JSON list of C-alpha atoms in Angstrom, two decimals:
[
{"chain": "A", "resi": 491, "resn": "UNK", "atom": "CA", "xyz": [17.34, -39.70, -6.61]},
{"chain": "A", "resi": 492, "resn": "UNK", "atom": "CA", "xyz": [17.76, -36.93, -3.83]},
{"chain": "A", "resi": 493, "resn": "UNK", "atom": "CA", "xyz": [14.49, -36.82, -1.39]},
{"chain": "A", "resi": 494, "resn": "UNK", "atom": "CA", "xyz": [13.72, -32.97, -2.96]},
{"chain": "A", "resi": 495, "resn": "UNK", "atom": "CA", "xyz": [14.15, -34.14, -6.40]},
{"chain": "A", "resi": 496, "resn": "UNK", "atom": "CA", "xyz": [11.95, -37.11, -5.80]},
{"chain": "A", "resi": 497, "resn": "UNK", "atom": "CA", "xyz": [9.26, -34.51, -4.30]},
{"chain": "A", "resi": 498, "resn": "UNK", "atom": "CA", "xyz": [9.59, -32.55, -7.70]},
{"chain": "A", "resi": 499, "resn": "UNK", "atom": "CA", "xyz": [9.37, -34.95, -9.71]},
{"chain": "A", "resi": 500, "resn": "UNK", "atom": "CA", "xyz": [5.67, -36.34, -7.54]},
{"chain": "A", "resi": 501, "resn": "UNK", "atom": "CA", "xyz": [4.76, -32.84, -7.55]},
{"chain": "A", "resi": 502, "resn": "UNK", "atom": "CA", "xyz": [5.07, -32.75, -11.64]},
{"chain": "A", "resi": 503, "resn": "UNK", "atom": "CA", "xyz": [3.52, -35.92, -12.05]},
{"chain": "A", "resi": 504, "resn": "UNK", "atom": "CA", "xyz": [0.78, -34.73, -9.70]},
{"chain": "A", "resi": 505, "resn": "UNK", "atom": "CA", "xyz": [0.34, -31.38, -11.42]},
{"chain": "A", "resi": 506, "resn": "UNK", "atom": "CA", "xyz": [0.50, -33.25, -14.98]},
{"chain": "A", "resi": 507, "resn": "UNK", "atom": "CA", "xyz": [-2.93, -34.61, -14.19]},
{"chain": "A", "resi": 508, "resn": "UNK", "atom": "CA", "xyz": [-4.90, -30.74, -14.17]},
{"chain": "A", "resi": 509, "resn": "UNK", "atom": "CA", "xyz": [-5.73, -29.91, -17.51]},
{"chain": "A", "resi": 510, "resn": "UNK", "atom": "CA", "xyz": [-3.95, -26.29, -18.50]},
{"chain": "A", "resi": 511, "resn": "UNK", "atom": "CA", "xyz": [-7.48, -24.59, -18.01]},
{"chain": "A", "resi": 512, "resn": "UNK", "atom": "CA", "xyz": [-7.70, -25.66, -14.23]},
{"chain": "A", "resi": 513, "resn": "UNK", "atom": "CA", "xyz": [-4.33, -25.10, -13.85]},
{"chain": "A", "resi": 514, "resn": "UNK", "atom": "CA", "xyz": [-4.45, -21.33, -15.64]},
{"chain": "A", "resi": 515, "resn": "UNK", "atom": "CA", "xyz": [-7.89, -21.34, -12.93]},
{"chain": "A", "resi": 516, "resn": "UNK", "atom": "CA", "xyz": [-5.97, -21.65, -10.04]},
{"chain": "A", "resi": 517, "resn": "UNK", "atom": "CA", "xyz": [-3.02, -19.38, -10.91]},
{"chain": "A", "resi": 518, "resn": "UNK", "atom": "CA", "xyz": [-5.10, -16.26, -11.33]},
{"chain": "A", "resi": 519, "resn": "UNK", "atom": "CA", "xyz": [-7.16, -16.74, -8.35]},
{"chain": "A", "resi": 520, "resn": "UNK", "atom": "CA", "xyz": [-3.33, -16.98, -6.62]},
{"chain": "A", "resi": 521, "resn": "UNK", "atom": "CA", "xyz": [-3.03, -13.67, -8.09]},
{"chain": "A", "resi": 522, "resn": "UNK", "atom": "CA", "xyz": [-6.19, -12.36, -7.17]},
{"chain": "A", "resi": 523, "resn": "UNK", "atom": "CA", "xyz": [-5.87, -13.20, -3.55]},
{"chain": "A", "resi": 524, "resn": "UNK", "atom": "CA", "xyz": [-1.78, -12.17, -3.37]},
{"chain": "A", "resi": 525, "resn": "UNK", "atom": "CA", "xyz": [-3.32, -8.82, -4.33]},
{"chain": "A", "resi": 526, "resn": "UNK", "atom": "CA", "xyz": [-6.06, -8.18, -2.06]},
{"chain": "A", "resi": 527, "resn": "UNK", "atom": "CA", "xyz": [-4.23, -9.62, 0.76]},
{"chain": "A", "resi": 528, "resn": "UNK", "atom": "CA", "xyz": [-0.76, -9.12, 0.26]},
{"chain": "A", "resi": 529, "resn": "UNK", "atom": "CA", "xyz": [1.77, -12.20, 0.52]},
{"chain": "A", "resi": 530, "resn": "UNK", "atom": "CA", "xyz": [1.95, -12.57, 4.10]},
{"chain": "A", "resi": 531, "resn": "UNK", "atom": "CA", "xyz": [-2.00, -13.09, 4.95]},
{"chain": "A", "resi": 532, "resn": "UNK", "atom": "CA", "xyz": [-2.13, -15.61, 1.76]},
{"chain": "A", "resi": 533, "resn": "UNK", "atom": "CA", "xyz": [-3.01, -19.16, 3.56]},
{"chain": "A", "resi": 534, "resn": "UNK", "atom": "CA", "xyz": [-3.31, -22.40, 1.83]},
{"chain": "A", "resi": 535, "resn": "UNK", "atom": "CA", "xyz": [-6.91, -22.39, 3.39]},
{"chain": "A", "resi": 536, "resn": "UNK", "atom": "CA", "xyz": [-7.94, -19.06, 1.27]},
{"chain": "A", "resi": 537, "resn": "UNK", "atom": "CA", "xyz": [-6.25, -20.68, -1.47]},
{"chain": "A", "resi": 538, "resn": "UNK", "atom": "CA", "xyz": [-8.25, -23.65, -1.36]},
{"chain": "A", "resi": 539, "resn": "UNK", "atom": "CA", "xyz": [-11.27, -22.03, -0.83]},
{"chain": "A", "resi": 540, "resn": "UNK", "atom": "CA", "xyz": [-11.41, -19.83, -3.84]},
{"chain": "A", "resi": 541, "resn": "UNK", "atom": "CA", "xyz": [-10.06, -22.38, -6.33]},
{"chain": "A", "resi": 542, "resn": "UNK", "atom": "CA", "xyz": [-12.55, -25.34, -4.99]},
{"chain": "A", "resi": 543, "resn": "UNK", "atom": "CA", "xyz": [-9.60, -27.42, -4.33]},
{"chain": "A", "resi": 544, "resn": "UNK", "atom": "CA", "xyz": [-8.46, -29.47, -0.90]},
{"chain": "A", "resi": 545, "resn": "UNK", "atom": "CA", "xyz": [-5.47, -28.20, 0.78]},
{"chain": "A", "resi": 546, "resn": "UNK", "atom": "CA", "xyz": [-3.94, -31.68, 0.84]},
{"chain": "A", "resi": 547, "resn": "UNK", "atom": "CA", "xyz": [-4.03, -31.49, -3.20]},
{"chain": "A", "resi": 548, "resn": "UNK", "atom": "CA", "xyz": [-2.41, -28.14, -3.38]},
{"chain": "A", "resi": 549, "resn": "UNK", "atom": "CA", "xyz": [0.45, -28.96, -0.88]},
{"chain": "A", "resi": 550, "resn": "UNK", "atom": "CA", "xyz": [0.41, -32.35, -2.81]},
{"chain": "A", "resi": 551, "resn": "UNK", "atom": "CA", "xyz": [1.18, -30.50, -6.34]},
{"chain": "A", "resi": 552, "resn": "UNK", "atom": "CA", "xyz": [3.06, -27.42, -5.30]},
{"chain": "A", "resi": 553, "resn": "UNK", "atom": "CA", "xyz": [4.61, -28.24, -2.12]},
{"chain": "A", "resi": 554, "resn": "UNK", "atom": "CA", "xyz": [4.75, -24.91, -0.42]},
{"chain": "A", "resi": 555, "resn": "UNK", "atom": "CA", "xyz": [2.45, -21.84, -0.48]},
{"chain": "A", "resi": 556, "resn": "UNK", "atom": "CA", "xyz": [6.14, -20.18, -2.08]},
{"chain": "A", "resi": 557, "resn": "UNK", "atom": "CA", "xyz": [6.47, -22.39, -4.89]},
{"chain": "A", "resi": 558, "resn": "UNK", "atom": "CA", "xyz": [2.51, -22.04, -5.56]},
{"chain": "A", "resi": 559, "resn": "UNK", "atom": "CA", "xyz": [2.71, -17.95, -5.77]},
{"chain": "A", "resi": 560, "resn": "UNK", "atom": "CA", "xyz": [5.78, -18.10, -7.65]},
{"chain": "A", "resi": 561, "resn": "UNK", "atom": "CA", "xyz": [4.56, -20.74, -10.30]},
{"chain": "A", "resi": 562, "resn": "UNK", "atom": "CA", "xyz": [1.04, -18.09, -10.45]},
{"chain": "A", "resi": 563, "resn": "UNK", "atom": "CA", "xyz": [3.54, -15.52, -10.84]},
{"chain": "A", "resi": 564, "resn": "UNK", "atom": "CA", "xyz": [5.31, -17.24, -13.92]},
{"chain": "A", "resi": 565, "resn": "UNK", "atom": "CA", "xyz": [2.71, -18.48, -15.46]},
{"chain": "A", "resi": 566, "resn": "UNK", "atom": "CA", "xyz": [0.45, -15.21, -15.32]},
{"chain": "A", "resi": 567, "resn": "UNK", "atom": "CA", "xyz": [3.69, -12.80, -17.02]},
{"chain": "A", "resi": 568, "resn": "UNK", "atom": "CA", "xyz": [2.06, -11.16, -20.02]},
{"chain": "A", "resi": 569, "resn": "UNK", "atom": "CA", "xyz": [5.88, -11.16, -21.53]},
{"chain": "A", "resi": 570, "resn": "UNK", "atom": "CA", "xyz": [8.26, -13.53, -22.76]},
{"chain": "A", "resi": 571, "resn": "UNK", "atom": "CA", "xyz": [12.17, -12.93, -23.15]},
{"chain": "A", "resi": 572, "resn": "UNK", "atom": "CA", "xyz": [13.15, -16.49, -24.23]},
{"chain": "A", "resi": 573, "resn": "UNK", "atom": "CA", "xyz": [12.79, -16.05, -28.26]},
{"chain": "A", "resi": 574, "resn": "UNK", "atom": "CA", "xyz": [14.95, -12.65, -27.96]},
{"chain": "A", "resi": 575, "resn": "UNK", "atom": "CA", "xyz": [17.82, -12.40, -30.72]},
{"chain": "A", "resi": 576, "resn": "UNK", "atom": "CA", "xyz": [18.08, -9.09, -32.39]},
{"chain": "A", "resi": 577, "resn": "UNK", "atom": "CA", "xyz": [21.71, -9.47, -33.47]},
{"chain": "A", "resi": 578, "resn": "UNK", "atom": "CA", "xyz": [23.44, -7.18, -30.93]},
{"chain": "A", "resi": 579, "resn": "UNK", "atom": "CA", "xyz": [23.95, -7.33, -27.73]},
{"chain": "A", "resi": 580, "resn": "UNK", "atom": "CA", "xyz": [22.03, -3.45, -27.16]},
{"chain": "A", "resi": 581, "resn": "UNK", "atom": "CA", "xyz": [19.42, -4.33, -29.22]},
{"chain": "A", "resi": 582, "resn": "UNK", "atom": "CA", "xyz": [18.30, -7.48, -27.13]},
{"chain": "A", "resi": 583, "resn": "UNK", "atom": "CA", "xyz": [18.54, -5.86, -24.38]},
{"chain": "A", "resi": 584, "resn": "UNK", "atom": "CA", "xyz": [16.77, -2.95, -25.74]},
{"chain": "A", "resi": 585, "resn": "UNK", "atom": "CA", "xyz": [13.40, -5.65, -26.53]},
{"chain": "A", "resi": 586, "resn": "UNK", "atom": "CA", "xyz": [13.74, -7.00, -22.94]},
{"chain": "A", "resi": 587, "resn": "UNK", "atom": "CA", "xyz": [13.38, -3.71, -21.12]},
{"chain": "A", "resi": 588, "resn": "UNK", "atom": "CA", "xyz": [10.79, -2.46, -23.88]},
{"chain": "A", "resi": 589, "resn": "UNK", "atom": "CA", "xyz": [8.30, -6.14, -22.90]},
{"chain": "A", "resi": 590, "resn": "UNK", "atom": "CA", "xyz": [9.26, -5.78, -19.17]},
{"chain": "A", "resi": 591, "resn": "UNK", "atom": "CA", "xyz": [8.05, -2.31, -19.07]},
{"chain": "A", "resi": 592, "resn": "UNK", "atom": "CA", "xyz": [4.80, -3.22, -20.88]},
{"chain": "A", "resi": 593, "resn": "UNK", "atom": "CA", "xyz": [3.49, -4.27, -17.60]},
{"chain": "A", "resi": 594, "resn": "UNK", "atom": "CA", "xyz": [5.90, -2.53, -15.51]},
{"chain": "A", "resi": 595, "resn": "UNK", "atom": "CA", "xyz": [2.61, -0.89, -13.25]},
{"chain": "A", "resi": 596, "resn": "UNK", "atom": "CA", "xyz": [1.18, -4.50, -11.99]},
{"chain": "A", "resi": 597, "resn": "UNK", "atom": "CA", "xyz": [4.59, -6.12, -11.76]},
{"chain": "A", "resi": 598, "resn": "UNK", "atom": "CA", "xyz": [5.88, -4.02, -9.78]},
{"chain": "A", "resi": 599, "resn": "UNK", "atom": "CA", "xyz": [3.40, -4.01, -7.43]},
{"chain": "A", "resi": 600, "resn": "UNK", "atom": "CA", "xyz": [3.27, -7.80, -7.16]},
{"chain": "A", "resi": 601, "resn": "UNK", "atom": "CA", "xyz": [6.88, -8.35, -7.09]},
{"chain": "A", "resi": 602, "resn": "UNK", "atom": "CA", "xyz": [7.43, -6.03, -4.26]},
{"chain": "A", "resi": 603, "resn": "UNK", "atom": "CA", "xyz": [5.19, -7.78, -2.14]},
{"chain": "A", "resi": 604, "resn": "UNK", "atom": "CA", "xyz": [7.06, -10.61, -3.01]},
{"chain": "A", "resi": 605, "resn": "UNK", "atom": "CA", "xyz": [10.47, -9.41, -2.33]},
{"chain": "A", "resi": 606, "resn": "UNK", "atom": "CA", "xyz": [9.87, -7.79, 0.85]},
{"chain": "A", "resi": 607, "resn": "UNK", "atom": "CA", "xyz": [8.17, -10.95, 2.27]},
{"chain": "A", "resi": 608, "resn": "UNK", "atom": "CA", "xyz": [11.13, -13.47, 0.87]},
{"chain": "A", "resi": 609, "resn": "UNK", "atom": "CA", "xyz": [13.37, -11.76, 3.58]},
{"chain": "A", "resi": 610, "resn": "UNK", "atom": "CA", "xyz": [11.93, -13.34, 6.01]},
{"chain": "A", "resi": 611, "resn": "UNK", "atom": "CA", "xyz": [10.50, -16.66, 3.96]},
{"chain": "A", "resi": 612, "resn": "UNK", "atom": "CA", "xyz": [13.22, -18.75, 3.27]},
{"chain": "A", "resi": 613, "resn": "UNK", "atom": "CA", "xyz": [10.90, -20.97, 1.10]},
{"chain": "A", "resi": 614, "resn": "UNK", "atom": "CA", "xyz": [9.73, -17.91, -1.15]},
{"chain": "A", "resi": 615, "resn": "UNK", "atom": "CA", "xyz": [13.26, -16.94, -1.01]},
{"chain": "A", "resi": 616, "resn": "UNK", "atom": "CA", "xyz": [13.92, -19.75, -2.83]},
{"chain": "A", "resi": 617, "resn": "UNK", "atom": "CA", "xyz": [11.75, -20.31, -5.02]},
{"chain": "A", "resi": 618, "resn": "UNK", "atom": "CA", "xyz": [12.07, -17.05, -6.21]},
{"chain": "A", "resi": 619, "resn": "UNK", "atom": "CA", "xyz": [15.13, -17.13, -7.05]},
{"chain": "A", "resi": 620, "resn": "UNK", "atom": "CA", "xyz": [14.97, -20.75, -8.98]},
{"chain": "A", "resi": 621, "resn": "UNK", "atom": "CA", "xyz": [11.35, -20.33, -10.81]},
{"chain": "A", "resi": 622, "resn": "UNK", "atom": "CA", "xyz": [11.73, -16.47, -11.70]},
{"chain": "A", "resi": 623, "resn": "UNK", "atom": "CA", "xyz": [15.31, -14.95, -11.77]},
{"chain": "A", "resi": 624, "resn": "UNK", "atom": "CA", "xyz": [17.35, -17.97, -12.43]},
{"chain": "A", "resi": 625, "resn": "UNK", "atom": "CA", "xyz": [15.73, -18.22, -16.13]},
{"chain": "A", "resi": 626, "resn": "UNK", "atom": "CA", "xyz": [15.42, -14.77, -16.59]},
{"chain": "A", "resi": 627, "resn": "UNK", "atom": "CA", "xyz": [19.18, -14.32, -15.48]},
{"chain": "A", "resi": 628, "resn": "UNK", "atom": "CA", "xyz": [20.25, -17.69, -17.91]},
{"chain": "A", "resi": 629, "resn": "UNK", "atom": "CA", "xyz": [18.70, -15.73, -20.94]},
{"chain": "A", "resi": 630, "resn": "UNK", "atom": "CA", "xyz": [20.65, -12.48, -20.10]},
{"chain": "A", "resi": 631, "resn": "UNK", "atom": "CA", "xyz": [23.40, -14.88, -19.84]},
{"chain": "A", "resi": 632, "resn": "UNK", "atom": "CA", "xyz": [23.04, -16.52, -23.24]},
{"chain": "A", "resi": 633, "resn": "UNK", "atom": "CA", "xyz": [22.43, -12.39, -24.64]},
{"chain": "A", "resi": 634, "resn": "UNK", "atom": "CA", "xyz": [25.92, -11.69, -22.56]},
{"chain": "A", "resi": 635, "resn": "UNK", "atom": "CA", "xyz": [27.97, -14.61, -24.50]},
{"chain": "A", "resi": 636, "resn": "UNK", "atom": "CA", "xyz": [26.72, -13.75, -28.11]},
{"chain": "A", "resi": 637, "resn": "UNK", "atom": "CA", "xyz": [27.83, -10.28, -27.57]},
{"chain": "A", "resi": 638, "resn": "UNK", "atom": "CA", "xyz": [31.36, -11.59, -26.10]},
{"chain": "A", "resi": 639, "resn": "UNK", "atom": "CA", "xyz": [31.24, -13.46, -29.44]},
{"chain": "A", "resi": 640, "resn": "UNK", "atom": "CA", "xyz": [30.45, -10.86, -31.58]},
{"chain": "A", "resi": 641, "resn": "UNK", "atom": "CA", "xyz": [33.31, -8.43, -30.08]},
{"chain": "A", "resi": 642, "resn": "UNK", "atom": "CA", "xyz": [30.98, -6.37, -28.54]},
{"chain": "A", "resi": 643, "resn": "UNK", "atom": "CA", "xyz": [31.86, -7.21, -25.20]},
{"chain": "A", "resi": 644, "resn": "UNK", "atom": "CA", "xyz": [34.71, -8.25, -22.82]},
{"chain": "A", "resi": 645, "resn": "UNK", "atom": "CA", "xyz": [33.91, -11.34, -21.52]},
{"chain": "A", "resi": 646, "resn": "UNK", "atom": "CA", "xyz": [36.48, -10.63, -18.44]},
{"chain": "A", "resi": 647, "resn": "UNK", "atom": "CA", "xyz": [34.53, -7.14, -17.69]},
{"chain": "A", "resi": 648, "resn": "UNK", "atom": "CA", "xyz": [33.20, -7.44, -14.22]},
{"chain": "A", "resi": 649, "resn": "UNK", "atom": "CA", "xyz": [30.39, -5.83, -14.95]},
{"chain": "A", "resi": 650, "resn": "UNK", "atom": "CA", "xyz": [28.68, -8.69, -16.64]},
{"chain": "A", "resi": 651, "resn": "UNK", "atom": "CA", "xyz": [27.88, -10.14, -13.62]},
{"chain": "A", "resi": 652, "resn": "UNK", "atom": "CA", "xyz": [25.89, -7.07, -11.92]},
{"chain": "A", "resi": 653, "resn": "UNK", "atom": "CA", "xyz": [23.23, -7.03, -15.27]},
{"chain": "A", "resi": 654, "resn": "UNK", "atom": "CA", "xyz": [20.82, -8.66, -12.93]},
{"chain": "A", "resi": 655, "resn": "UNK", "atom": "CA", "xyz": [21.35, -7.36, -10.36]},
{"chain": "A", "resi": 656, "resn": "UNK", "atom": "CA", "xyz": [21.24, -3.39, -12.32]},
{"chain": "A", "resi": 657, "resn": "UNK", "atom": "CA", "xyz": [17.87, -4.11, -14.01]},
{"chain": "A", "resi": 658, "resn": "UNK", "atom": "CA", "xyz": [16.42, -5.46, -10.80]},
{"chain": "A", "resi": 659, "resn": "UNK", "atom": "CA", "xyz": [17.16, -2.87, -8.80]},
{"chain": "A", "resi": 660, "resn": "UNK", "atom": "CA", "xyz": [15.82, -0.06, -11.20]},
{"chain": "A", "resi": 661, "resn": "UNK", "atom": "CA", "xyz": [12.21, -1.80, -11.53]},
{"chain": "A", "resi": 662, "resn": "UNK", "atom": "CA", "xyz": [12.09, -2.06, -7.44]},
{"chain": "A", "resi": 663, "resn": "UNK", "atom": "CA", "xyz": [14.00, 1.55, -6.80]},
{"chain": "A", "resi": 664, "resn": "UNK", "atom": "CA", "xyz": [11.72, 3.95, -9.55]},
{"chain": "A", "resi": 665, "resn": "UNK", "atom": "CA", "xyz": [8.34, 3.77, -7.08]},
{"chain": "A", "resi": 666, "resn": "UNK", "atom": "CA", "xyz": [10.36, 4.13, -4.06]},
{"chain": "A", "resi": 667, "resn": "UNK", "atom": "CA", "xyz": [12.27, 7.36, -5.27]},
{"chain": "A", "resi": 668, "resn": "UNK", "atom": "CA", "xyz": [10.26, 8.89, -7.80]},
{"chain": "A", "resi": 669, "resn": "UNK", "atom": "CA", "xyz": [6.67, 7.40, -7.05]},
{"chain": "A", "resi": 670, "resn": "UNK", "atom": "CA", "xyz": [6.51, 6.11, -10.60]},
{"chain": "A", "resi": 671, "resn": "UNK", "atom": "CA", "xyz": [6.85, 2.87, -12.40]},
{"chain": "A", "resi": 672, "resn": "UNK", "atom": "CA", "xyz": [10.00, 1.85, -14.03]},
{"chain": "A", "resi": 673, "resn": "UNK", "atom": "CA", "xyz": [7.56, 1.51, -17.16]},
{"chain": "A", "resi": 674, "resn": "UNK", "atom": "CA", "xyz": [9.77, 0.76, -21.29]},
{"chain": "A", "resi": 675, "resn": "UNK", "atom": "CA", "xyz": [10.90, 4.27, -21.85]},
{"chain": "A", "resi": 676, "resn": "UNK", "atom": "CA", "xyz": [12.47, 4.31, -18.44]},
{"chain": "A", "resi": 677, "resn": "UNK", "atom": "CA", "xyz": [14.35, 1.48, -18.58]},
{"chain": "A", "resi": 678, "resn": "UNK", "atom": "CA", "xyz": [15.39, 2.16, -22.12]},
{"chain": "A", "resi": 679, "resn": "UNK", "atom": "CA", "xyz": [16.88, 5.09, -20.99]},
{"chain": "A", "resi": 680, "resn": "UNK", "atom": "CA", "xyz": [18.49, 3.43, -17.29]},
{"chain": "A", "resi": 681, "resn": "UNK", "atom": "CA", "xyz": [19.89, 0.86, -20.07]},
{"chain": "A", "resi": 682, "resn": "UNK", "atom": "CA", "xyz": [21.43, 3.73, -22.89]},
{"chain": "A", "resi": 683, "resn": "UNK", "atom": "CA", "xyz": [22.90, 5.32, -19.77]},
{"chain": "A", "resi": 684, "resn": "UNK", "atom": "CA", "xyz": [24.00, 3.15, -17.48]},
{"chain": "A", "resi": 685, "resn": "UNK", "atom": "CA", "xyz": [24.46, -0.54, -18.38]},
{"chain": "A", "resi": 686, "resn": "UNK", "atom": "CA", "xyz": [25.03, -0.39, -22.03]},
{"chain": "A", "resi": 687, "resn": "UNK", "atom": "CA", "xyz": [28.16, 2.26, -21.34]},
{"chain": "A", "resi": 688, "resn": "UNK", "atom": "CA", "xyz": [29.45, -0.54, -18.35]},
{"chain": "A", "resi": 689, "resn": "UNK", "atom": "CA", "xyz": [29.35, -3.44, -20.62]},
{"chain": "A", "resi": 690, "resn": "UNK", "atom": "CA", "xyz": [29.92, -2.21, -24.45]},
{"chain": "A", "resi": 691, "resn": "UNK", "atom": "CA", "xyz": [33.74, -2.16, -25.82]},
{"chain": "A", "resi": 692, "resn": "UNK", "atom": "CA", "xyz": [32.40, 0.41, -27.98]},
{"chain": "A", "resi": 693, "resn": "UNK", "atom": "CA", "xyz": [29.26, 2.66, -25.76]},
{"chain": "A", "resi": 694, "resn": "UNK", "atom": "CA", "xyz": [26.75, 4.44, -27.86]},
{"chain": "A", "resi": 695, "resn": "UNK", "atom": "CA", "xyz": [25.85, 7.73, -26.60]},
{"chain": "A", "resi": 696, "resn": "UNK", "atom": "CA", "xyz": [22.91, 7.68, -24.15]},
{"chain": "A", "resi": 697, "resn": "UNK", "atom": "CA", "xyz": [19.54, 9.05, -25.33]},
{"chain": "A", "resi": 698, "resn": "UNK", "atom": "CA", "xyz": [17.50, 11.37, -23.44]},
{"chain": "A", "resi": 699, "resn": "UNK", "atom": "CA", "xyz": [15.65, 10.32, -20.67]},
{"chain": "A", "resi": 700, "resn": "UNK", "atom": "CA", "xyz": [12.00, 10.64, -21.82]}
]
């Protein structure tokens, strides 16, 4: 066993011990603090402070202040994307946008803090990237193959690899250029008209934009 994945696995051991109301305890006041203070003046210290716990214990479970706000993160989405499977490539892609615009306001607010300060965090950067777009980009993934199974797409279109990277960057770009939140309708409508007619062998006509 690698020295990181023996660290995981002491950290899940570790964390196995809380009980899932302590643990749900600790997450939100994560979020709490993350939002009155903003990523960068987070400390372990605050942390530990507000949740009653030692520092040693929280380095001890989570490792890094990153992988701490991240797991918060996870653990405090109001939405879930894993049980998706409408039958057509659109129309699960159509549910995702429609539960990740549900809280479009507060997510967006939280994740660009995030994003802005895992430029310079290589730790954050990280695990970003491994607790919350590598599964959210591995169900896309599984959507993406049952439509290349169904005919719906072609799996050698190059545009199946940018889905990500597409819905991403219209939840962090809305607030910057039209001071709003990329909130369901939105995204429904950034989806009809812009990824659906990339990927589809067969494009519906977009709807309008609401």
């Amino acid at each position: 066993m690698t020295g990181q994945a023996g660290e995981a696995s002491t950290r899940r051991t570790a964390r196995s011990k809380i009980t899932p109301e302590r643990e749900a305890e600790l997450y939100e006041a994560v979020l709490e603090l993350l939002r009155e203070r903003g990523y960068d003046a987070l400390t372990m210290d605050a942390i530990a402070a507000r949740t009653r716990s030692s520092k040693a214990t929280l380095y001890r479970q989570w490792g890094t202040k990153g992988q701490l706000v991240i797991a918060a993160l996870r653990h405090g989405k109001p939405f879930d994307i894993e049980d998706i499977d409408t039958g057509t490539l659109a129309g699960d892609l159509r549910e995702m946008t429609r539960r990740t615009g549900k809280a479009a306001g507060e997510d967006t607010e939280l994740l660009q803090a995030i994003t802005h300060a895992a430029r310079q965090d290589g730790d954050l950067r990280l695990a970003m990237r491994e607790m919350l777009i590598r599964p959210e980009s591995e169900v896309l993934e599984r959507a993406l193959a049952r439509g290349a199974e169904r005919g719906e797409v072609d799996p050698g279109n190059p545009a199946l690899g940018y889905l990500v990277h597409a819905l991403l960057g219209a939840l962090l770009a809305r607030p910057l250029i039209e001071d709003d939140y990329a909130d369901g309708p939105y995204l429904e409508h950034f989806l009809d008209s812009v990824v659906l007619p990339a990927l589809l062998l067969r494009p519906e006509d977009p709807r309008p934009r609401p």
